[in-house]
Amino acid sequence: MERAAVFDVDGTLVDTNHLHVTTWWEALRQAGHRVPMHDIHRAVGLGSTDLIAHLLGDDRDKDRDAELSAAHKALYGQYFDRLPPLRDAGLLLRRLDREGWRVVLATSAGGAELSALRRAIAADDAIAATASADDVEKGKPAAEPVEHALELAGVPAERAVFVGDTVWDMRAGTRAGVRCVGVLCGGIPRADLLEAGAQAIYDDPAHLLASLADSPLADSPGPSPQADSPQAGVPGRP
């Protein structure tokens, strides 16, 4: 039976979270909003409209949402030709593809941004499908992005694992009924990922790749490491 490995992209496979923080901060500043970067960082992973609502509240001037989103896209777009992949991101996707997993991306990015992210990962040969912001009505933390990824893969939730770096990822995966794996490379604390539903946690794609045999993405079915076990996400420990 097919298995699906569903991956978030920003902060999980490509080191872009802090670029998003900076460019959202600047877009908001230009519009007269003073929002701490810490708050923006915790909102990264939400779609643009949800991120703006999360940061500015429901009493904001919603007519300016599109302007804020466009400003962020223009600022962030300056980095499209040099987005940095996280260590071994492409190798991890290719390894899973070789081991029979259907690799699917589930991201709030779309259009030119998604194309730039895929170029950074440089593993298109291993990616079976992509569920982007253009394909769903509700983004993370709703289950819809992950459920759509499973539809594209043709795999039931019990045969899938979702890897992400934010609480929004973990909540979306949990609501979709899949096992969730967290990575710390997006800058979100371990405790927050555990509380949001992560079953195991690793430092980054390289750490997950090195630990694959004992992870929820093991080639052979078997017990997964507990998320708070010594093996899950300890720097330098395979």
PDB file of C-alpha atoms in Angstrom:
ATOM      1  CA  MET A   1       0.000   0.000   0.000  1.00  0.00           C
ATOM      2  CA  GLU A   2       1.200   3.499  -0.833  1.00  0.00           C
ATOM      3  CA  ARG A   3       2.502   5.781   1.903  1.00  0.00           C
ATOM      4  CA  ALA A   4       2.632   9.579   1.849  1.00  0.00           C
ATOM      5  CA  ALA A   5       5.296  11.835   3.337  1.00  0.00           C
ATOM      6  CA  VAL A   6       3.759  15.309   3.385  1.00  0.00           C
ATOM      7  CA  PHE A   7       6.093  18.253   3.944  1.00  0.00           C
ATOM      8  CA  ASP A   8       5.617  21.867   4.816  1.00  0.00           C
ATOM      9  CA  VAL A   9       8.204  23.978   2.960  1.00  0.00           C
ATOM     10  CA  ASP A  10       9.030  27.334   4.601  1.00  0.00           C
ATOM     11  CA  GLY A  11      11.138  26.693   7.694  1.00  0.00           C
ATOM     12  CA  THR A  12      10.969  22.929   7.143  1.00  0.00           C
ATOM     13  CA  LEU A  13      12.836  22.394   3.865  1.00  0.00           C
ATOM     14  CA  VAL A  14      13.951  25.958   3.077  1.00  0.00           C
ATOM     15  CA  ASP A  15      15.456  28.407   5.594  1.00  0.00           C
ATOM     16  CA  THR A  16      13.015  31.261   4.967  1.00  0.00           C
ATOM     17  CA  ASN A  17      11.161  31.933   8.205  1.00  0.00           C
ATOM     18  CA  HIS A  18      13.297  34.856   9.256  1.00  0.00           C
ATOM     19  CA  LEU A  19      13.144  36.322   5.751  1.00  0.00           C
ATOM     20  CA  HIS A  20       9.369  36.241   6.137  1.00  0.00           C
ATOM     21  CA  VAL A  21       9.622  37.883   9.560  1.00  0.00           C
ATOM     22  CA  THR A  22      11.750  40.722   8.209  1.00  0.00           C
ATOM     23  CA  THR A  23       9.681  41.333   5.095  1.00  0.00           C
ATOM     24  CA  TRP A  24       6.360  41.169   6.953  1.00  0.00           C
ATOM     25  CA  TRP A  25       7.756  43.555   9.580  1.00  0.00           C
ATOM     26  CA  GLU A  26       8.759  46.008   6.853  1.00  0.00           C
ATOM     27  CA  ALA A  27       5.420  45.706   5.039  1.00  0.00           C
ATOM     28  CA  LEU A  28       3.567  46.351   8.276  1.00  0.00           C
ATOM     29  CA  ARG A  29       5.900  49.223   9.224  1.00  0.00           C
ATOM     30  CA  GLN A  30       5.339  50.911   5.872  1.00  0.00           C
ATOM     31  CA  ALA A  31       1.591  50.766   6.542  1.00  0.00           C
ATOM     32  CA  GLY A  32       2.030  52.374   9.966  1.00  0.00           C
ATOM     33  CA  HIS A  33       1.823  49.251  12.144  1.00  0.00           C
ATOM     34  CA  ARG A  34       4.325  48.549  14.905  1.00  0.00           C
ATOM     35  CA  VAL A  35       4.385  44.784  15.381  1.00  0.00           C
ATOM     36  CA  PRO A  36       7.196  43.044  17.316  1.00  0.00           C
ATOM     37  CA  MET A  37       9.238  40.640  15.222  1.00  0.00           C
ATOM     38  CA  HIS A  38       8.700  37.959  17.872  1.00  0.00           C
ATOM     39  CA  ASP A  39       4.957  38.102  17.260  1.00  0.00           C
ATOM     40  CA  ILE A  40       5.456  37.945  13.497  1.00  0.00           C
ATOM     41  CA  HIS A  41       7.723  34.914  13.860  1.00  0.00           C
ATOM     42  CA  ARG A  42       5.058  33.033  15.794  1.00  0.00           C
ATOM     43  CA  ALA A  43       2.531  33.814  13.025  1.00  0.00           C
ATOM     44  CA  VAL A  44       4.711  32.602  10.132  1.00  0.00           C
ATOM     45  CA  GLY A  45       3.122  29.554   8.549  1.00  0.00           C
ATOM     46  CA  LEU A  46      -0.316  31.079   8.331  1.00  0.00           C
ATOM     47  CA  GLY A  47      -1.627  32.253   4.972  1.00  0.00           C
ATOM     48  CA  SER A  48      -1.326  35.981   4.323  1.00  0.00           C
ATOM     49  CA  THR A  49      -4.888  36.944   5.287  1.00  0.00           C
ATOM     50  CA  ASP A  50      -4.840  34.778   8.413  1.00  0.00           C
ATOM     51  CA  LEU A  51      -1.404  36.116   9.399  1.00  0.00           C
ATOM     52  CA  ILE A  52      -2.580  39.719   9.080  1.00  0.00           C
ATOM     53  CA  ALA A  53      -5.725  38.952  11.073  1.00  0.00           C
ATOM     54  CA  HIS A  54      -3.671  37.163  13.741  1.00  0.00           C
ATOM     55  CA  LEU A  55      -1.314  40.135  14.118  1.00  0.00           C
ATOM     56  CA  LEU A  56      -3.679  43.092  13.699  1.00  0.00           C
ATOM     57  CA  GLY A  57      -6.988  41.696  14.930  1.00  0.00           C
ATOM     58  CA  ASP A  58     -10.480  41.692  13.505  1.00  0.00           C
ATOM     59  CA  ASP A  59     -10.983  45.430  14.067  1.00  0.00           C
ATOM     60  CA  ARG A  60      -8.279  46.344  11.531  1.00  0.00           C
ATOM     61  CA  ASP A  61      -9.046  48.049   8.219  1.00  0.00           C
ATOM     62  CA  LYS A  62      -9.564  44.846   6.222  1.00  0.00           C
ATOM     63  CA  ASP A  63      -9.604  46.815   2.967  1.00  0.00           C
ATOM     64  CA  ARG A  64      -5.840  47.198   3.382  1.00  0.00           C
ATOM     65  CA  ASP A  65      -5.130  43.461   3.713  1.00  0.00           C
ATOM     66  CA  ALA A  66      -4.428  43.090  -0.009  1.00  0.00           C
ATOM     67  CA  GLU A  67      -2.050  46.062   0.104  1.00  0.00           C
ATOM     68  CA  LEU A  68      -0.133  44.562   3.023  1.00  0.00           C
ATOM     69  CA  SER A  69       0.061  41.170   1.335  1.00  0.00           C
ATOM     70  CA  ALA A  70       1.300  42.729  -1.913  1.00  0.00           C
ATOM     71  CA  ALA A  71       3.955  44.711  -0.052  1.00  0.00           C
ATOM     72  CA  HIS A  72       5.195  41.557   1.654  1.00  0.00           C
ATOM     73  CA  LYS A  73       5.286  39.649  -1.637  1.00  0.00           C
ATOM     74  CA  ALA A  74       7.278  42.437  -3.301  1.00  0.00           C
ATOM     75  CA  LEU A  75       9.792  42.601  -0.455  1.00  0.00           C
ATOM     76  CA  TYR A  76      10.139  38.824  -0.134  1.00  0.00           C
ATOM     77  CA  GLY A  77      10.368  38.420  -3.905  1.00  0.00           C
ATOM     78  CA  GLN A  78      13.752  40.122  -3.836  1.00  0.00           C
ATOM     79  CA  TYR A  79      15.169  36.892  -2.364  1.00  0.00           C
ATOM     80  CA  PHE A  80      13.651  34.436  -4.843  1.00  0.00           C
ATOM     81  CA  ASP A  81      16.959  33.797  -6.622  1.00  0.00           C
ATOM     82  CA  ARG A  82      18.830  32.937  -3.413  1.00  0.00           C
ATOM     83  CA  LEU A  83      16.481  31.150  -1.026  1.00  0.00           C
ATOM     84  CA  PRO A  84      18.633  28.809   1.094  1.00  0.00           C
ATOM     85  CA  PRO A  85      17.611  25.154   1.394  1.00  0.00           C
ATOM     86  CA  LEU A  86      18.015  23.587   4.793  1.00  0.00           C
ATOM     87  CA  ARG A  87      20.762  21.017   5.130  1.00  0.00           C
ATOM     88  CA  ASP A  88      20.016  17.733   3.299  1.00  0.00           C
ATOM     89  CA  ALA A  89      16.436  18.754   2.438  1.00  0.00           C
ATOM     90  CA  GLY A  90      16.693  17.456  -1.113  1.00  0.00           C
ATOM     91  CA  LEU A  91      18.534  14.318  -0.003  1.00  0.00           C
ATOM     92  CA  LEU A  92      15.763  13.535   2.498  1.00  0.00           C
ATOM     93  CA  LEU A  93      13.025  13.809  -0.138  1.00  0.00           C
ATOM     94  CA  ARG A  94      14.959  11.635  -2.585  1.00  0.00           C
ATOM     95  CA  ARG A  95      15.634   9.002   0.077  1.00  0.00           C
ATOM     96  CA  LEU A  96      11.945   8.801   0.936  1.00  0.00           C
ATOM     97  CA  ASP A  97      11.009   8.601  -2.731  1.00  0.00           C
ATOM     98  CA  ARG A  98      13.440   5.700  -3.226  1.00  0.00           C
ATOM     99  CA  GLU A  99      11.927   3.920  -0.236  1.00  0.00           C
ATOM    100  CA  GLY A 100       8.461   4.057  -1.730  1.00  0.00           C
ATOM    101  CA  TRP A 101       6.965   7.108  -0.062  1.00  0.00           C
ATOM    102  CA  ARG A 102       4.859   9.491  -2.156  1.00  0.00           C
ATOM    103  CA  VAL A 103       6.383  12.858  -1.313  1.00  0.00           C
ATOM    104  CA  VAL A 104       3.897  15.732  -1.358  1.00  0.00           C
ATOM    105  CA  LEU A 105       4.425  19.376  -0.420  1.00  0.00           C
ATOM    106  CA  ALA A 106       1.713  21.203   1.539  1.00  0.00           C
ATOM    107  CA  THR A 107       2.459  24.912   1.684  1.00  0.00           C
ATOM    108  CA  SER A 108       0.788  28.293   1.949  1.00  0.00           C
ATOM    109  CA  ALA A 109       3.058  29.494  -0.859  1.00  0.00           C
ATOM    110  CA  GLY A 110       1.850  29.605  -4.433  1.00  0.00           C
ATOM    111  CA  GLY A 111       2.755  30.937  -7.862  1.00  0.00           C
ATOM    112  CA  ALA A 112       6.246  32.387  -8.322  1.00  0.00           C
ATOM    113  CA  GLU A 113       7.044  31.944  -4.630  1.00  0.00           C
ATOM    114  CA  LEU A 114       6.372  28.218  -4.749  1.00  0.00           C
ATOM    115  CA  SER A 115       8.468  27.906  -7.909  1.00  0.00           C
ATOM    116  CA  ALA A 116      11.365  29.649  -6.154  1.00  0.00           C
ATOM    117  CA  LEU A 117      11.072  27.339  -3.156  1.00  0.00           C
ATOM    118  CA  ARG A 118      11.084  24.252  -5.363  1.00  0.00           C
ATOM    119  CA  ARG A 119      14.187  25.526  -7.158  1.00  0.00           C
ATOM    120  CA  ALA A 120      15.878  25.945  -3.775  1.00  0.00           C
ATOM    121  CA  ILE A 121      15.049  22.377  -2.713  1.00  0.00           C
ATOM    122  CA  ALA A 122      16.226  21.071  -6.100  1.00  0.00           C
ATOM    123  CA  ALA A 123      14.462  17.710  -5.744  1.00  0.00           C
ATOM    124  CA  ASP A 124      11.583  17.942  -8.212  1.00  0.00           C
ATOM    125  CA  ASP A 125      12.276  14.385  -9.334  1.00  0.00           C
ATOM    126  CA  ALA A 126      11.259  13.171  -5.867  1.00  0.00           C
ATOM    127  CA  ILE A 127       8.133  15.327  -5.415  1.00  0.00           C
ATOM    128  CA  ALA A 128       4.959  13.562  -6.536  1.00  0.00           C
ATOM    129  CA  ALA A 129       2.587  16.502  -6.042  1.00  0.00           C
ATOM    130  CA  THR A 130       2.138  19.887  -4.376  1.00  0.00           C
ATOM    131  CA  ALA A 131      -0.849  21.212  -2.434  1.00  0.00           C
ATOM    132  CA  SER A 132      -0.428  24.988  -2.524  1.00  0.00           C
ATOM    133  CA  ALA A 133      -2.360  27.980  -1.256  1.00  0.00           C
ATOM    134  CA  ASP A 134      -3.944  28.209  -4.697  1.00  0.00           C
ATOM    135  CA  ASP A 135      -5.684  24.836  -4.211  1.00  0.00           C
ATOM    136  CA  VAL A 136      -7.560  25.266  -0.913  1.00  0.00           C
ATOM    137  CA  GLU A 137     -10.083  27.629   0.646  1.00  0.00           C
ATOM    138  CA  LYS A 138      -8.711  27.453   4.192  1.00  0.00           C
ATOM    139  CA  GLY A 139      -5.015  27.323   5.039  1.00  0.00           C
ATOM    140  CA  LYS A 140      -3.268  25.910   8.083  1.00  0.00           C
ATOM    141  CA  PRO A 141      -4.134  25.328  10.903  1.00  0.00           C
ATOM    142  CA  ALA A 142      -7.221  23.995   9.129  1.00  0.00           C
ATOM    143  CA  ALA A 143      -6.887  20.387   8.000  1.00  0.00           C
ATOM    144  CA  GLU A 144      -7.695  21.192   4.364  1.00  0.00           C
ATOM    145  CA  PRO A 145      -4.104  21.657   3.059  1.00  0.00           C
ATOM    146  CA  VAL A 146      -3.032  18.294   4.492  1.00  0.00           C
ATOM    147  CA  GLU A 147      -6.232  16.559   3.399  1.00  0.00           C
ATOM    148  CA  HIS A 148      -5.737  17.889  -0.128  1.00  0.00           C
ATOM    149  CA  ALA A 149      -2.148  16.614  -0.097  1.00  0.00           C
ATOM    150  CA  LEU A 150      -3.442  13.157   0.868  1.00  0.00           C
ATOM    151  CA  GLU A 151      -5.978  13.281  -1.965  1.00  0.00           C
ATOM    152  CA  LEU A 152      -3.198  14.094  -4.419  1.00  0.00           C
ATOM    153  CA  ALA A 153      -1.135  11.212  -3.055  1.00  0.00           C
ATOM    154  CA  GLY A 154      -4.087   8.817  -3.054  1.00  0.00           C
ATOM    155  CA  VAL A 155      -3.174   7.744   0.471  1.00  0.00           C
ATOM    156  CA  PRO A 156      -5.368   7.503   3.611  1.00  0.00           C
ATOM    157  CA  ALA A 157      -4.436   9.513   6.698  1.00  0.00           C
ATOM    158  CA  GLU A 158      -3.308   6.431   8.624  1.00  0.00           C
ATOM    159  CA  ARG A 159      -0.654   5.796   5.964  1.00  0.00           C
ATOM    160  CA  ALA A 160       0.772   9.309   6.052  1.00  0.00           C
ATOM    161  CA  VAL A 161       3.223  11.431   8.026  1.00  0.00           C
ATOM    162  CA  PHE A 162       3.291  15.223   7.995  1.00  0.00           C
ATOM    163  CA  VAL A 163       6.560  17.069   8.662  1.00  0.00           C
ATOM    164  CA  GLY A 164       6.473  20.747   9.615  1.00  0.00           C
ATOM    165  CA  ASP A 165       8.092  23.412  11.756  1.00  0.00           C
ATOM    166  CA  THR A 166       5.216  25.433  13.240  1.00  0.00           C
ATOM    167  CA  VAL A 167       2.318  24.897  15.604  1.00  0.00           C
ATOM    168  CA  TRP A 168       0.050  25.639  12.627  1.00  0.00           C
ATOM    169  CA  ASP A 169       1.558  22.640  10.810  1.00  0.00           C
ATOM    170  CA  MET A 170       1.129  20.341  13.797  1.00  0.00           C
ATOM    171  CA  ARG A 171      -2.483  21.421  14.323  1.00  0.00           C
ATOM    172  CA  ALA A 172      -3.326  20.983  10.641  1.00  0.00           C
ATOM    173  CA  GLY A 173      -1.787  17.519  10.548  1.00  0.00           C
ATOM    174  CA  THR A 174      -3.470  16.455  13.773  1.00  0.00           C
ATOM    175  CA  ARG A 175      -6.858  17.641  12.506  1.00  0.00           C
ATOM    176  CA  ALA A 176      -6.280  15.684   9.291  1.00  0.00           C
ATOM    177  CA  GLY A 177      -5.585  12.534  11.321  1.00  0.00           C
ATOM    178  CA  VAL A 178      -1.954  12.016  10.270  1.00  0.00           C
ATOM    179  CA  ARG A 179       1.127  11.433  12.398  1.00  0.00           C
ATOM    180  CA  CYS A 180       3.043  14.682  12.846  1.00  0.00           C
ATOM    181  CA  VAL A 181       6.805  15.185  12.954  1.00  0.00           C
ATOM    182  CA  GLY A 182       8.223  18.534  14.031  1.00  0.00           C
ATOM    183  CA  VAL A 183      11.538  20.133  13.110  1.00  0.00           C
ATOM    184  CA  LEU A 184      13.196  22.880  15.139  1.00  0.00           C
ATOM    185  CA  CYS A 185      14.886  24.679  12.242  1.00  0.00           C
ATOM    186  CA  GLY A 186      11.976  27.117  11.877  1.00  0.00           C
ATOM    187  CA  GLY A 187      12.720  28.524  15.319  1.00  0.00           C
ATOM    188  CA  ILE A 188       9.595  27.360  17.176  1.00  0.00           C
ATOM    189  CA  PRO A 189      10.264  25.880  20.636  1.00  0.00           C
ATOM    190  CA  ARG A 190      10.096  22.119  21.109  1.00  0.00           C
ATOM    191  CA  ALA A 191       7.473  22.427  23.862  1.00  0.00           C
ATOM    192  CA  ASP A 192       5.121  24.339  21.567  1.00  0.00           C
ATOM    193  CA  LEU A 193       5.415  21.715  18.822  1.00  0.00           C
ATOM    194  CA  LEU A 194       4.777  18.908  21.291  1.00  0.00           C
ATOM    195  CA  GLU A 195       1.713  20.650  22.692  1.00  0.00           C
ATOM    196  CA  ALA A 196       0.382  21.169  19.151  1.00  0.00           C
ATOM    197  CA  GLY A 197       0.601  17.464  18.326  1.00  0.00           C
ATOM    198  CA  ALA A 198       4.136  16.521  17.259  1.00  0.00           C
ATOM    199  CA  GLN A 199       4.872  12.830  17.868  1.00  0.00           C
ATOM    200  CA  ALA A 200       8.609  13.189  17.279  1.00  0.00           C
ATOM    201  CA  ILE A 201      10.939  16.148  16.871  1.00  0.00           C
ATOM    202  CA  TYR A 202      14.235  16.563  15.014  1.00  0.00           C
ATOM    203  CA  ASP A 203      16.609  19.465  14.554  1.00  0.00           C
ATOM    204  CA  ASP A 204      16.323  19.790  10.771  1.00  0.00           C
ATOM    205  CA  PRO A 205      16.045  17.683   7.589  1.00  0.00           C
ATOM    206  CA  ALA A 206      19.603  16.416   8.020  1.00  0.00           C
ATOM    207  CA  HIS A 207      18.872  15.158  11.534  1.00  0.00           C
ATOM    208  CA  LEU A 208      15.664  13.477  10.361  1.00  0.00           C
ATOM    209  CA  LEU A 209      17.526  11.849   7.468  1.00  0.00           C
ATOM    210  CA  ALA A 210      20.211  10.533   9.826  1.00  0.00           C
ATOM    211  CA  SER A 211      17.513   9.223  12.194  1.00  0.00           C
ATOM    212  CA  LEU A 212      15.181   7.866   9.530  1.00  0.00           C
ATOM    213  CA  ALA A 213      15.372   4.209  10.554  1.00  0.00           C
ATOM    214  CA  ASP A 214      14.026   5.008  14.025  1.00  0.00           C
ATOM    215  CA  SER A 215      11.562   7.707  12.997  1.00  0.00           C
ATOM    216  CA  PRO A 216       7.853   7.675  12.059  1.00  0.00           C
ATOM    217  CA  LEU A 217       9.192   7.661   8.480  1.00  0.00           C
ATOM    218  CA  ALA A 218      11.032   4.385   8.933  1.00  0.00           C
ATOM    219  CA  ASP A 219      11.133   2.206   5.821  1.00  0.00           C
ATOM    220  CA  SER A 220       9.799  -0.758   7.786  1.00  0.00           C
ATOM    221  CA  PRO A 221       6.734  -0.446  10.024  1.00  0.00           C
ATOM    222  CA  GLY A 222       7.603  -0.422  13.676  1.00  0.00           C
ATOM    223  CA  PRO A 223       7.303   1.592  16.865  1.00  0.00           C
ATOM    224  CA  SER A 224       7.961   5.307  16.437  1.00  0.00           C
ATOM    225  CA  PRO A 225      10.111   7.147  18.966  1.00  0.00           C
ATOM    226  CA  GLN A 226       8.175   9.120  21.525  1.00  0.00           C
ATOM    227  CA  ALA A 227       8.395  12.851  20.919  1.00  0.00           C
ATOM    228  CA  ASP A 228       9.897  13.454  24.358  1.00  0.00           C
ATOM    229  CA  SER A 229      12.301  10.533  24.197  1.00  0.00           C
ATOM    230  CA  PRO A 230      16.083  11.166  24.401  1.00  0.00           C
ATOM    231  CA  GLN A 231      16.456  10.156  20.736  1.00  0.00           C
ATOM    232  CA  ALA A 232      13.920  12.631  19.354  1.00  0.00           C
ATOM    233  CA  GLY A 233      15.558  15.858  18.351  1.00  0.00           C
ATOM    234  CA  VAL A 234      18.762  15.834  20.391  1.00  0.00           C
ATOM    235  CA  PRO A 235      21.479  17.719  18.484  1.00  0.00           C
ATOM    236  CA  GLY A 236      24.098  15.427  17.039  1.00  0.00           C
ATOM    237  CA  ARG A 237      22.337  12.228  18.060  1.00  0.00           C
ATOM    238  CA  PRO A 238      21.204   9.954  15.180  1.00  0.00           C
TER     239      PRO A 238
END
